Every structure is written in C-alpha cells, then in structure tokens.
Amino acid sequence: MRFDPWSPEFVAHPYDAYAELRQRPVTFFEPTGQWLVARHADVNALLRDRRLGRSYLHVATHTEFGRPEDPAFLDPFWRVIRAGMLDVEPPVHTRLRRLVSRAFTPRMVEALRPKVAAIATGLVEDFVARGGGDLVAEVAEPLPVTVIAEMLGVPEADRHLLRPWSADICGMYELNPSIETQRTAVRAAEEFSGYLSELARARRADPGDDLISALALVADGGDTLTEEELVGTCVLLLNAGHEATVNVTGIGWWSLFRNPAELERLRADHGLLPTAIEELMRWDTPLQMFERWVLEDISVGGVDIPRGAEVALLFGSANRDPEVFDEPDRLDLGRRENPHISFGAGIHFCLGAPLARIELAESFGALLRLAPRLELAAEPTWRPGYVIRGLTALEARV
Ligand code: HEM
C-alpha cells in the first residue's frame, strides 16, 4: 500500500505506507506538490523551526512567494480563519495567543473538571440505560461540544449549529479540497462568523460569566482583541475544541475493542487511564498531518528544500517511529516513555491539550465504570478524509 490519502484502504490502514516512507527523510508527493516528512525526529524539529510557518503572508505576498492569489470567493473563509491564532505567525500569533491564554489558563481549565465529569456521567448513564448505541453520536460528540459551548457561552438552543459549521469548515483542511467543499466552507464561515459577531456584540454590551465575555474584555497593557479577532478566536476554539476529541474517543474505543487483552488490563486497573489515553492518541493519531510553508531554505536529512515549498508533517507516522518508540505497532496502555506528537510542538502546540485530556479521562472513566462489559456491536467505518481521522459511528452494547 502506497501513500494515497484519497484511498479508503490507505485511510483505514496507513501504517505500512508510513513505514516505507520512513526509509527516506523526505519524499516529494506530486499530487499535492508537498514534501512528505515521516520520521519523528524531523517532524518534531520542523514543528519548532522558525524557518517554517503555517502561513507565509507575514513575510511575503502570494506573488512574492510564487503562489497564486486566493480566489476571491474564498475571502470570507480566509478572513475568519486568519483572524485566529492557528493560521498566523509571530508577531500576530504571539499577541493573539497571549490574549487568549489569559482567559484560558490551566487553573481555569482544571476548575472545569467537576462539570466535565458531570456531563460525561450523564451522557454515559443515558447510553447505558438504552443498552448501548452509537458511541460517537451519543457520547463522543456531545461531551466536547457541550463543554466548549458552555465555556464560551453559546446558548443551548443554538448548539446543534456548531457541529455542521465546524465539519464544513474542516473540509478545507483535507488535501486538494474540491470546489464544492470550498464553497460549503465559505458558506459555513460566513454563517458561523455572523452568528458569533452578534453574540460577541451582545456580550460586550452585557458581559456574562463565560469565555466570550472574558475574551471580549481581556486586556493586556491596553491591547485587546478586535471584533474580527474575537470572532476568529471563537470559531477556532469551537472547532478545535471538539473535532479531535470526538475522534480520539471513537478511534480510542475501537482500538481497545481490537486489543482485548489491553482493554482487560485497563478494566482491571483504572489507574492506567492517564497513560492509556496518551497511548491511544499515539497508536492511532486523530490528526494525521499538518502542513508548513518553507520560509527560508532548509535541509531535511541531507535533502535541500527551498523557500516557497510546502512540507506535510505526517504525525501518524512520527507516532509509530521505531527510532523513538519500542515496538511502536503494539498498543501498550502502560507505556511510560511516550513523546507522541499528537498535540503538536513549538509555538502552535495545542492550547486545549489540558482540556482535551480532562474530557478524555472523564468520558473513558465513566464508560469503564458504568459500562464494564462494553463491547463492539458492529464493525465501524472510517469517515472519508485523511487529515482528520475519525469514525462515522461506533455501535456498541453495554
Ligand atoms: C484530543 C484532542 C485534540 C488534539 C489531538 C489536538 C491537536 C492539536 C494540534 C496538533 C495542534 C497544532 C496544529 C499545528 O501545529 O499546526 C492544535 C492547536 C490548537 N488546538 Fe488542539 N487538539 C485537541 C483538542 C483541543 C481542544 C479541546 C481545544 C480548545 C478548547 C483546542 C484548541 C487548540 C487551539 C486554539 C490551537 C491553536 C494553537 C496555536 O496556534 O497557537 N484543541 N491542536
């Protein structure tokens, strides 16, 4: 099996192709014009290397960088996306991240644990009362969506809008998105930002005890978020705040069902949960690839890559690199040394990692406690798409 992000067979099992790619430091992939980087050491180093960026627009125009202009119809999409910290580089990134971190401190996040636990327990109790069902739709999705929506202060009646908007926007993160996907993403970005602008305006005028109000009012030496930055930040938090967590839960439980001895080990010792969650995120990585632009000439393993090129960092491959992990293809829930890269590294390291870890610990914990004999009821299928890895559903019986 070769690297083929559009093939369902490859998406279902990319790991042999990754092993092959790790034989070389980089491989040029013609269909996307990207350099694939498959080894852990290189992915880790490039994420921290300031000669690369998620964007190049802070140092050059499209033309100066040898790239085509964005089609005008994408303007509303890019306006929202480039107003959030993920798609900008310093100095703007530093400023946005500092302002948002103020309203998102580890202490504030840890204080949410009892609430997250209560939501997780409620969802799992309902799931158990029904004798099981689709774990993705009934537990994996509603937990992080509810948590991030409550944090931001999105009214309950509007929360059903978040998943579809987010899914439509995330379509743009797949490789070579179709025109249809791009148009859908533009529409979602317009609707989502329109909705959040109104909400933010209302909160600025009449602040509540929520993150949108806190972000609207946050000030750092006189600096505050502009209206556009506030909306871009909320879109980012709402999307990033649930998409991967949903997928880790679905993929994680399926990984446990496929490794029954490890599942029994966890059932016998819930104390393994912290290392188990890290290992599940390593063994089958929810976000398989992140891209970076090369802002200054670099060399990777002796191969020169010029300014203007794009690299694709293969997280799923890095997490199975035998140079870093003993027996990388084995799921070992007690793995001690586990420098997986699933939350990224460097300046864009996941801002929500502490919250994601709390959500995963509480939902896996509640399922272990309340559904001690949970079992697979039907073979799941992978969602289409390579970059964002997830299951369409996971039918399970309690
Ligand atoms: C298991 C769940 C999650 C995974 C695997 C994950 C993974 C990641 C990764 C890999 C990045 C860096 C992307 C890059 O370097 O190009 C990132 C960034 C980010 N994540 Fe997460 N994430 C998760 C959950 C969350 C949650 C729950 C939130 C928020 C509540 C969140 C908010 C963010 C934000 C704001 C960024 C941008 C940080 C920056 O650009 O400085 N994530 N995430």
GROMACS .gro file of C-alpha atoms and ligand atoms in nm:
model
  441
    1MET     CA    1   0.000   0.000   0.000
    2ARG     CA    2   0.142   0.336  -0.106
    3PHE     CA    3   0.073   0.680   0.042
    4ASP     CA    4  -0.265   0.760  -0.116
    5PRO     CA    5  -0.474   0.996   0.101
    6TRP     CA    6  -0.777   0.958  -0.127
    7SER     CA    7  -0.795   0.579  -0.100
    8PRO     CA    8  -1.027   0.434   0.168
    9GLU     CA    9  -0.792   0.134   0.205
   10PHE     CA   10  -0.500   0.361   0.281
   11VAL     CA   11  -0.708   0.569   0.524
   12ALA     CA   12  -0.812   0.250   0.706
   13HIS     CA   13  -0.452   0.140   0.746
   14PRO     CA   14  -0.184   0.396   0.660
   15TYR     CA   15   0.086   0.240   0.876
   16ASP     CA   16   0.262   0.015   0.623
   17ALA     CA   17   0.291   0.306   0.382
   18TYR     CA   18   0.435   0.517   0.665
   19ALA     CA   19   0.697   0.251   0.744
   20GLU     CA   20   0.801   0.264   0.382
   21LEU     CA   21   0.814   0.646   0.380
   22ARG     CA   22   1.034   0.647   0.693
   23GLN     CA   23   1.306   0.474   0.490
   24ARG     CA   24   1.385   0.817   0.341
   25PRO     CA   25   1.398   1.154   0.519
   26VAL     CA   26   1.155   1.314   0.272
   27THR     CA   27   0.951   1.210  -0.032
   28PHE     CA   28   0.811   1.452  -0.288
   29PHE     CA   29   0.439   1.385  -0.339
   30GLU     CA   30   0.341   1.502  -0.684
   31PRO     CA   31  -0.042   1.516  -0.645
   32THR     CA   32  -0.023   1.787  -0.375
   33GLY     CA   33   0.323   1.925  -0.456
   34GLN     CA   34   0.434   1.865  -0.097
   35TRP     CA   35   0.738   1.711   0.068
   36LEU     CA   36   0.623   1.430   0.297
   37VAL     CA   37   0.815   1.412   0.626
   38ALA     CA   38   0.764   1.080   0.805
   39ARG     CA   39   1.026   1.046   1.080
   40HIS     CA   40   0.957   1.157   1.438
   41ALA     CA   41   1.284   1.350   1.480
   42ASP     CA   42   1.222   1.551   1.164
   43VAL     CA   43   0.854   1.621   1.231
   44ASN     CA   44   0.936   1.730   1.585
   45ALA     CA   45   1.225   1.951   1.472
   46LEU     CA   46   1.034   2.115   1.187
   47LEU     CA   47   0.738   2.199   1.412
   48ARG     CA   48   0.980   2.401   1.626
   49ASP     CA   49   1.176   2.553   1.337
   50ARG     CA   50   1.101   2.921   1.281
   51ARG     CA   51   1.215   2.895   0.919
   52LEU     CA   52   0.876   2.733   0.856
   53GLY     CA   53   0.528   2.870   0.913
   54ARG     CA   54   0.162   2.779   0.891
   55SER     CA   55   0.135   3.089   0.674
   56TYR     CA   56   0.381   3.294   0.470
   57LEU     CA   57   0.170   3.608   0.445
   58HIS     CA   58   0.360   3.776   0.732
   59VAL     CA   59   0.678   3.772   0.522
   60ALA     CA   60   0.565   3.778   0.158
   61THR     CA   61   0.268   3.829  -0.072
   62HIS     CA   62   0.134   3.533  -0.267
   63THR     CA   63   0.317   3.657  -0.576
   64GLU     CA   64   0.648   3.711  -0.395
   65PHE     CA   65   0.617   3.358  -0.260
   66GLY     CA   66   0.548   3.216  -0.607
   67ARG     CA   67   0.192   3.114  -0.519
   68PRO     CA   68  -0.137   3.202  -0.687
   69GLU     CA   69  -0.370   3.455  -0.525
   70ASP     CA   70  -0.658   3.303  -0.328
   71PRO     CA   71  -0.972   3.304  -0.542
   72ALA     CA   72  -1.189   3.599  -0.437
   73PHE     CA   73  -1.482   3.378  -0.342
   74LEU     CA   74  -1.271   3.235  -0.056
   75ASP     CA   75  -1.226   3.578   0.107
   76PRO     CA   76  -1.494   3.529   0.375
   77PHE     CA   77  -1.338   3.195   0.470
   78TRP     CA   78  -0.981   3.326   0.499
   79ARG     CA   79  -1.094   3.639   0.682
   80VAL     CA   80  -1.231   3.422   0.965
   81ILE     CA   81  -0.953   3.165   0.963
   82ARG     CA   82  -0.668   3.417   0.953
   83ALA     CA   83  -0.818   3.608   1.243
   84GLY     CA   84  -0.747   3.313   1.475
   85MET     CA   85  -0.406   3.225   1.617
   86LEU     CA   86  -0.369   2.892   1.439
   87ASP     CA   87  -0.323   3.038   1.093
   88VAL     CA   88  -0.097   3.329   1.174
   89GLU     CA   89   0.267   3.354   1.273
   90PRO     CA   90   0.454   3.591   1.506
   91PRO     CA   91   0.427   3.870   1.591
   92VAL     CA   92   0.048   3.844   1.545
   93HIS     CA   93   0.041   3.485   1.674
   94THR     CA   94   0.230   3.579   1.990
   95ARG     CA   95  -0.014   3.859   2.061
   96LEU     CA   96  -0.329   3.654   1.999
   97ARG     CA   97  -0.204   3.354   2.192
   98ARG     CA   98  -0.110   3.573   2.488
   99LEU     CA   99  -0.452   3.740   2.496
  100VAL     CA  100  -0.644   3.413   2.462
  101SER     CA  101  -0.425   3.223   2.711
  102ARG     CA  102  -0.521   3.483   2.972
  103ALA     CA  103  -0.882   3.372   2.952
  104PHE     CA  104  -0.783   3.006   2.919
  105THR     CA  105  -0.539   2.936   3.198
  106PRO     CA  106  -0.466   2.581   3.321
  107ARG     CA  107  -0.627   2.680   3.651
  108MET     CA  108  -0.950   2.785   3.480
  109VAL     CA  109  -0.950   2.464   3.280
  110GLU     CA  110  -0.882   2.241   3.581
  111ALA     CA  111  -1.172   2.410   3.759
  112LEU     CA  112  -1.398   2.274   3.486
  113ARG     CA  113  -1.323   1.912   3.575
  114PRO     CA  114  -1.627   1.855   3.802
  115LYS     CA  115  -1.855   1.998   3.535
  116VAL     CA  116  -1.694   1.786   3.260
  117ALA     CA  117  -1.727   1.479   3.484
  118ALA     CA  118  -2.095   1.551   3.546
  119ILE     CA  119  -2.170   1.592   3.174
  120ALA     CA  120  -1.975   1.275   3.089
  121THR     CA  121  -2.150   1.074   3.360
  122GLY     CA  122  -2.493   1.194   3.247
  123LEU     CA  123  -2.426   1.102   2.885
  124VAL     CA  124  -2.290   0.760   2.977
  125GLU     CA  125  -2.580   0.689   3.215
  126ASP     CA  126  -2.828   0.758   2.932
  127PHE     CA  127  -2.622   0.544   2.696
  128VAL     CA  128  -2.622   0.256   2.944
  129ALA     CA  129  -2.995   0.292   3.010
  130ARG     CA  130  -3.056   0.241   2.637
  131GLY     CA  131  -2.836  -0.071   2.641
  132GLY     CA  132  -2.584   0.096   2.413
  133GLY     CA  133  -2.597   0.256   2.071
  134ASP     CA  134  -2.365   0.473   1.864
  135LEU     CA  135  -2.088   0.575   2.097
  136VAL     CA  136  -1.971   0.851   1.861
  137ALA     CA  137  -2.308   1.029   1.831
  138GLU     CA  138  -2.425   0.966   2.187
  139VAL     CA  139  -2.114   1.017   2.399
  140ALA     CA  140  -1.806   1.117   2.197
  141GLU     CA  141  -1.968   1.415   2.022
  142PRO     CA  142  -2.199   1.571   2.278
  143LEU     CA  143  -1.934   1.584   2.554
  144PRO     CA  144  -1.675   1.816   2.397
  145VAL     CA  145  -1.941   2.012   2.206
  146THR     CA  146  -2.132   2.080   2.528
  147VAL     CA  147  -1.816   2.164   2.721
  148ILE     CA  148  -1.676   2.415   2.472
  149ALA     CA  149  -2.020   2.565   2.401
  150GLU     CA  150  -2.081   2.611   2.774
  151MET     CA  151  -1.735   2.757   2.825
  152LEU     CA  152  -1.790   3.011   2.550
  153GLY     CA  153  -2.150   3.073   2.649
  154VAL     CA  154  -2.324   2.957   2.330
  155PRO     CA  155  -2.693   2.919   2.424
  156GLU     CA  156  -2.815   2.560   2.439
  157ALA     CA  157  -3.078   2.613   2.168
  158ASP     CA  158  -2.806   2.706   1.915
  159ARG     CA  159  -2.557   2.428   1.985
  160HIS     CA  160  -2.687   2.197   1.715
  161LEU     CA  161  -2.549   2.450   1.463
  162LEU     CA  162  -2.190   2.409   1.577
  163ARG     CA  163  -2.107   2.058   1.450
  164PRO     CA  164  -2.224   2.116   1.091
  165TRP     CA  165  -2.048   2.454   1.067
  166SER     CA  166  -1.731   2.305   1.207
  167ALA     CA  167  -1.742   1.999   0.979
  168ASP     CA  168  -1.794   2.222   0.673
  169ILE     CA  169  -1.501   2.446   0.768
  170CYS     CA  170  -1.277   2.148   0.844
  171GLY     CA  171  -1.336   2.017   0.491
  172MET     CA  172  -1.079   2.278   0.385
  173TYR     CA  173  -0.809   2.101   0.585
  174GLU     CA  174  -0.825   1.792   0.364
  175LEU     CA  175  -0.583   1.768   0.071
  176ASN     CA  176  -0.687   1.937  -0.256
  177PRO     CA  177  -1.044   2.020  -0.146
  178SER     CA  178  -1.300   2.025  -0.429
  179ILE     CA  179  -1.470   2.349  -0.537
  180GLU     CA  180  -1.789   2.219  -0.379
  181THR     CA  181  -1.609   2.167  -0.045
  182GLN     CA  182  -1.459   2.516  -0.072
  183ARG     CA  183  -1.797   2.678  -0.138
  184THR     CA  184  -1.953   2.489   0.151
  185ALA     CA  185  -1.670   2.606   0.379
  186VAL     CA  186  -1.721   2.969   0.271
  187ARG     CA  187  -2.092   2.950   0.347
  188ALA     CA  188  -2.023   2.793   0.689
  189ALA     CA  189  -1.758   3.054   0.771
  190GLU     CA  190  -2.000   3.336   0.682
  191GLU     CA  191  -2.286   3.196   0.884
  192PHE     CA  192  -2.070   3.098   1.180
  193SER     CA  193  -1.894   3.435   1.199
  194GLY     CA  194  -2.223   3.623   1.153
  195TYR     CA  195  -2.371   3.427   1.441
  196LEU     CA  196  -2.068   3.484   1.666
  197SER     CA  197  -2.039   3.855   1.582
  198GLU     CA  198  -2.388   3.907   1.713
  199LEU     CA  199  -2.323   3.700   2.022
  200ALA     CA  200  -1.994   3.882   2.090
  201ARG     CA  201  -2.156   4.222   2.047
  202ALA     CA  202  -2.428   4.127   2.292
  203ARG     CA  203  -2.168   4.005   2.545
  204ARG     CA  204  -1.954   4.315   2.512
  205ALA     CA  205  -2.259   4.523   2.597
  206ASP     CA  206  -2.379   4.290   2.871
  207PRO     CA  207  -2.099   4.060   2.986
  208GLY     CA  208  -2.175   3.720   3.137
  209ASP     CA  209  -1.967   3.464   3.320
  210ASP     CA  210  -1.838   3.298   3.003
  211LEU     CA  211  -1.533   3.287   2.779
  212ILE     CA  212  -1.678   3.507   2.502
  213SER     CA  213  -1.732   3.784   2.757
  214ALA     CA  214  -1.387   3.724   2.906
  215LEU     CA  215  -1.225   3.735   2.561
  216ALA     CA  216  -1.422   4.045   2.466
  217LEU     CA  217  -1.297   4.222   2.776
  218VAL     CA  218  -0.948   4.075   2.807
  219ALA     CA  219  -0.685   4.345   2.807
  220ASP     CA  220  -0.310   4.324   2.816
  221GLY     CA  221  -0.135   4.656   2.861
  222GLY     CA  222  -0.418   4.829   2.675
  223ASP     CA  223  -0.422   4.565   2.400
  224THR     CA  224  -0.749   4.382   2.329
  225LEU     CA  225  -0.888   4.154   2.060
  226THR     CA  226  -1.052   4.331   1.767
  227GLU     CA  227  -1.406   4.227   1.672
  228GLU     CA  228  -1.267   4.017   1.385
  229GLU     CA  229  -1.005   3.852   1.606
  230LEU     CA  230  -1.264   3.776   1.870
  231VAL     CA  231  -1.488   3.603   1.615
  232GLY     CA  232  -1.193   3.418   1.457
  233THR     CA  233  -1.081   3.302   1.801
  234CYS     CA  234  -1.427   3.176   1.893
  235VAL     CA  235  -1.459   2.987   1.563
  236LEU     CA  236  -1.118   2.832   1.624
  237LEU     CA  237  -1.196   2.737   1.984
  238LEU     CA  238  -1.533   2.589   1.892
  239ASN     CA  239  -1.388   2.384   1.605
  240ALA     CA  240  -1.056   2.279   1.754
  241GLY     CA  241  -1.235   2.238   2.085
  242HIS     CA  242  -1.430   1.935   1.979
  243GLU     CA  243  -1.333   1.788   1.639
  244ALA     CA  244  -1.028   1.587   1.750
  245THR     CA  245  -1.166   1.497   2.093
  246VAL     CA  246  -1.468   1.331   1.928
  247ASN     CA  247  -1.237   1.132   1.706
  248VAL     CA  248  -0.999   1.025   1.983
  249THR     CA  249  -1.295   0.887   2.176
  250GLY     CA  250  -1.434   0.690   1.880
  251ILE     CA  251  -1.100   0.567   1.750
  252GLY     CA  252  -0.976   0.502   2.104
  253TRP     CA  253  -1.262   0.271   2.194
  254TRP     CA  254  -1.231   0.090   1.865
  255SER     CA  255  -0.860   0.044   1.933
  256LEU     CA  256  -0.950  -0.105   2.272
  257PHE     CA  257  -1.201  -0.345   2.116
  258ARG     CA  258  -0.936  -0.458   1.866
  259ASN     CA  259  -0.687  -0.515   2.150
  260PRO     CA  260  -0.896  -0.711   2.401
  261ALA     CA  261  -0.605  -0.802   2.629
  262GLU     CA  262  -0.522  -0.433   2.671
  263LEU     CA  263  -0.889  -0.350   2.733
  264GLU     CA  264  -0.900  -0.615   3.008
  265ARG     CA  265  -0.582  -0.472   3.155
  266LEU     CA  266  -0.744  -0.128   3.173
  267ARG     CA  267  -1.067  -0.271   3.318
  268ALA     CA  268  -0.865  -0.438   3.590
  269ASP     CA  269  -0.674  -0.120   3.670
  270HIS     CA  270  -0.844   0.213   3.600
  271GLY     CA  271  -0.529   0.377   3.735
  272LEU     CA  272  -0.379   0.312   3.391
  273LEU     CA  273  -0.614   0.567   3.236
  274PRO     CA  274  -0.368   0.860   3.209
  275THR     CA  275  -0.104   0.658   3.022
  276ALA     CA  276  -0.377   0.472   2.829
  277ILE     CA  277  -0.517   0.796   2.685
  278GLU     CA  278  -0.174   0.913   2.572
  279GLU     CA  279  -0.110   0.572   2.416
  280LEU     CA  280  -0.444   0.564   2.232
  281MET     CA  281  -0.363   0.908   2.088
  282ARG     CA  282  -0.023   0.781   1.976
  283TRP     CA  283  -0.128   0.442   1.840
  284ASP     CA  284  -0.396   0.576   1.607
  285THR     CA  285  -0.350   0.950   1.572
  286PRO     CA  286  -0.662   1.166   1.521
  287LEU     CA  287  -0.495   1.442   1.320
  288GLN     CA  288  -0.271   1.263   1.074
  289MET     CA  289  -0.097   1.551   0.905
  290PHE     CA  290  -0.013   1.920   0.944
  291GLU     CA  291   0.138   2.139   0.677
  292ARG     CA  292   0.404   2.407   0.693
  293TRP     CA  293   0.539   2.654   0.438
  294VAL     CA  294   0.916   2.678   0.399
  295LEU     CA  295   1.001   3.045   0.460
  296GLU     CA  296   1.381   3.007   0.423
  297ASP     CA  297   1.579   2.729   0.254
  298ILE     CA  298   1.611   2.423   0.478
  299SER     CA  299   1.771   2.081   0.461
  300VAL     CA  300   1.600   1.769   0.595
  301GLY     CA  301   1.820   1.461   0.633
  302GLY     CA  302   2.054   1.599   0.366
  303VAL     CA  303   1.777   1.689   0.119
  304ASP     CA  304   1.757   2.060   0.036
  305ILE     CA  305   1.408   2.207   0.037
  306PRO     CA  306   1.382   2.561  -0.098
  307ARG     CA  307   1.187   2.863   0.023
  308GLY     CA  308   0.838   2.854  -0.121
  309ALA     CA  309   0.800   2.476  -0.086
  310GLU     CA  310   0.543   2.310   0.140
  311VAL     CA  311   0.609   2.022   0.377
  312ALA     CA  312   0.347   1.776   0.505
  313LEU     CA  313   0.435   1.654   0.853
  314LEU     CA  314   0.299   1.303   0.900
  315PHE     CA  315   0.201   1.286   1.269
  316GLY     CA  316   0.057   0.935   1.234
  317SER     CA  317   0.390   0.815   1.102
  318ALA     CA  318   0.602   1.002   1.357
  319ASN     CA  319   0.399   0.836   1.632
  320ARG     CA  320   0.493   0.490   1.503
  321ASP     CA  321   0.863   0.558   1.451
  322PRO     CA  322   1.072   0.269   1.593
  323GLU     CA  323   1.362   0.510   1.648
  324VAL     CA  324   1.158   0.667   1.929
  325PHE     CA  325   0.905   0.407   2.045
  326ASP     CA  326   0.979   0.048   2.149
  327GLU     CA  327   0.758  -0.187   1.950
  328PRO     CA  328   0.567   0.106   1.801
  329ASP     CA  329   0.294  -0.107   1.644
  330ARG     CA  330   0.199  -0.258   1.979
  331LEU     CA  331  -0.072  -0.087   2.182
  332ASP     CA  332   0.072  -0.071   2.535
  333LEU     CA  333  -0.161   0.119   2.769
  334GLY     CA  334   0.107   0.137   3.034
  335ARG     CA  335   0.372   0.287   2.804
  336ARG     CA  336   0.593   0.511   3.016
  337GLU     CA  337   0.814   0.687   2.760
  338ASN     CA  338   0.561   0.831   2.521
  339PRO     CA  339   0.674   1.151   2.349
  340HIS     CA  340   0.391   1.134   2.094
  341ILE     CA  341   0.332   1.435   1.881
  342SER     CA  342  -0.048   1.429   1.862
  343PHE     CA  343  -0.085   1.774   2.024
  344GLY     CA  344   0.188   1.921   1.804
  345ALA     CA  345   0.501   2.105   1.923
  346GLY     CA  346   0.652   2.452   1.910
  347ILE     CA  347   0.458   2.778   1.911
  348HIS     CA  348   0.131   2.628   1.785
  349PHE     CA  349   0.129   2.347   2.046
  350CYS     CA  350  -0.235   2.271   2.123
  351LEU     CA  351  -0.375   2.536   2.356
  352GLY     CA  352  -0.656   2.299   2.452
  353ALA     CA  353  -0.443   1.994   2.543
  354PRO     CA  354  -0.518   2.016   2.919
  355LEU     CA  355  -0.892   2.043   2.849
  356ALA     CA  356  -0.884   1.758   2.595
  357ARG     CA  357  -0.705   1.536   2.850
  358ILE     CA  358  -0.970   1.612   3.114
  359GLU     CA  359  -1.255   1.535   2.871
  360LEU     CA  360  -1.098   1.209   2.759
  361ALA     CA  361  -1.018   1.095   3.113
  362GLU     CA  362  -1.374   1.168   3.227
  363SER     CA  363  -1.552   1.003   2.934
  364PHE     CA  364  -1.330   0.693   2.923
  365GLY     CA  365  -1.351   0.673   3.303
  366ALA     CA  366  -1.731   0.695   3.305
  367LEU     CA  367  -1.762   0.426   3.038
  368LEU     CA  368  -1.522   0.194   3.223
  369ARG     CA  369  -1.716   0.240   3.546
  370LEU     CA  370  -2.073   0.237   3.421
  371ALA     CA  371  -2.041   0.001   3.122
  372PRO     CA  372  -1.784  -0.251   3.247
  373ARG     CA  373  -1.866  -0.505   2.974
  374LEU     CA  374  -1.897  -0.263   2.682
  375GLU     CA  375  -1.850  -0.450   2.353
  376LEU     CA  376  -1.850  -0.382   1.982
  377ALA     CA  377  -2.189  -0.436   1.814
  378ALA     CA  378  -2.096  -0.364   1.450
  379GLU     CA  379  -1.777  -0.313   1.254
  380PRO     CA  380  -1.727   0.067   1.223
  381THR     CA  381  -1.638   0.258   0.907
  382TRP     CA  382  -1.386   0.537   0.863
  383ARG     CA  383  -1.504   0.883   0.774
  384PRO     CA  384  -1.389   0.990   0.431
  385GLY     CA  385  -1.088   1.218   0.450
  386TYR     CA  386  -0.731   1.157   0.553
  387VAL     CA  387  -0.612   1.456   0.754
  388ILE     CA  388  -0.889   1.448   1.013
  389ARG     CA  389  -0.920   1.083   1.109
  390GLY     CA  390  -1.239   0.955   1.265
  391LEU     CA  391  -1.518   0.700   1.261
  392THR     CA  392  -1.863   0.771   1.120
  393ALA     CA  393  -2.016   0.570   1.405
  394LEU     CA  394  -1.920   0.314   1.668
  395GLU     CA  395  -2.207   0.082   1.757
  396ALA     CA  396  -2.153  -0.074   2.099
  397ARG     CA  397  -2.355  -0.280   2.351
  398VAL     CA  398  -2.326  -0.245   2.726
  399HEM     C1  399  -0.758   1.524   2.157
  399HEM     C2  400  -0.794   1.641   2.118
  399HEM     C3  401  -0.704   1.741   2.048
  399HEM     C4  402  -0.599   1.720   1.963
  399HEM     C5  403  -0.542   1.587   1.917
  399HEM     C6  404  -0.548   1.850   1.925
  399HEM     C7  405  -0.438   1.871   1.842
  399HEM     C8  406  -0.387   1.994   1.808
  399HEM     C9  407  -0.268   2.015   1.728
  399HEM    C10  408  -0.183   1.905   1.666
  399HEM    C11  409  -0.248   2.149   1.717
  399HEM    C12  410  -0.130   2.219   1.645
  399HEM    C13  411  -0.150   2.230   1.496
  399HEM    C14  412  -0.026   2.274   1.424
  399HEM     O1  413   0.083   2.282   1.481
  399HEM     O2  414  -0.034   2.303   1.301
  399HEM    C15  415  -0.353   2.214   1.791
  399HEM    C16  416  -0.367   2.351   1.803
  399HEM    C17  417  -0.471   2.410   1.872
  399HEM     N1  418  -0.568   2.347   1.947
  399HEM    FE1  419  -0.590   2.148   1.975
  399HEM     N2  420  -0.623   1.947   1.984
  399HEM    C18  421  -0.720   1.885   2.063
  399HEM    C19  422  -0.814   1.945   2.141
  399HEM    C20  423  -0.829   2.082   2.155
  399HEM    C21  424  -0.924   2.147   2.242
  399HEM    C22  425  -1.020   2.075   2.334
  399HEM    C23  426  -0.909   2.282   2.222
  399HEM    C24  427  -0.978   2.401   2.283
  399HEM    C25  428  -1.063   2.409   2.369
  399HEM    C26  429  -0.803   2.301   2.126
  399HEM    C27  430  -0.758   2.424   2.082
  399HEM    C28  431  -0.649   2.443   2.001
  399HEM    C29  432  -0.602   2.576   1.960
  399HEM    C30  433  -0.663   2.709   1.998
  399HEM    C31  434  -0.491   2.554   1.879
  399HEM    C32  435  -0.405   2.661   1.810
  399HEM    C33  436  -0.284   2.692   1.892
  399HEM    C34  437  -0.188   2.789   1.826
  399HEM     O3  438  -0.194   2.808   1.703
  399HEM     O4  439  -0.107   2.851   1.899
  399HEM     N3  440  -0.757   2.177   2.088
  399HEM     N4  441  -0.437   2.117   1.846
   0.00000   0.00000   0.00000
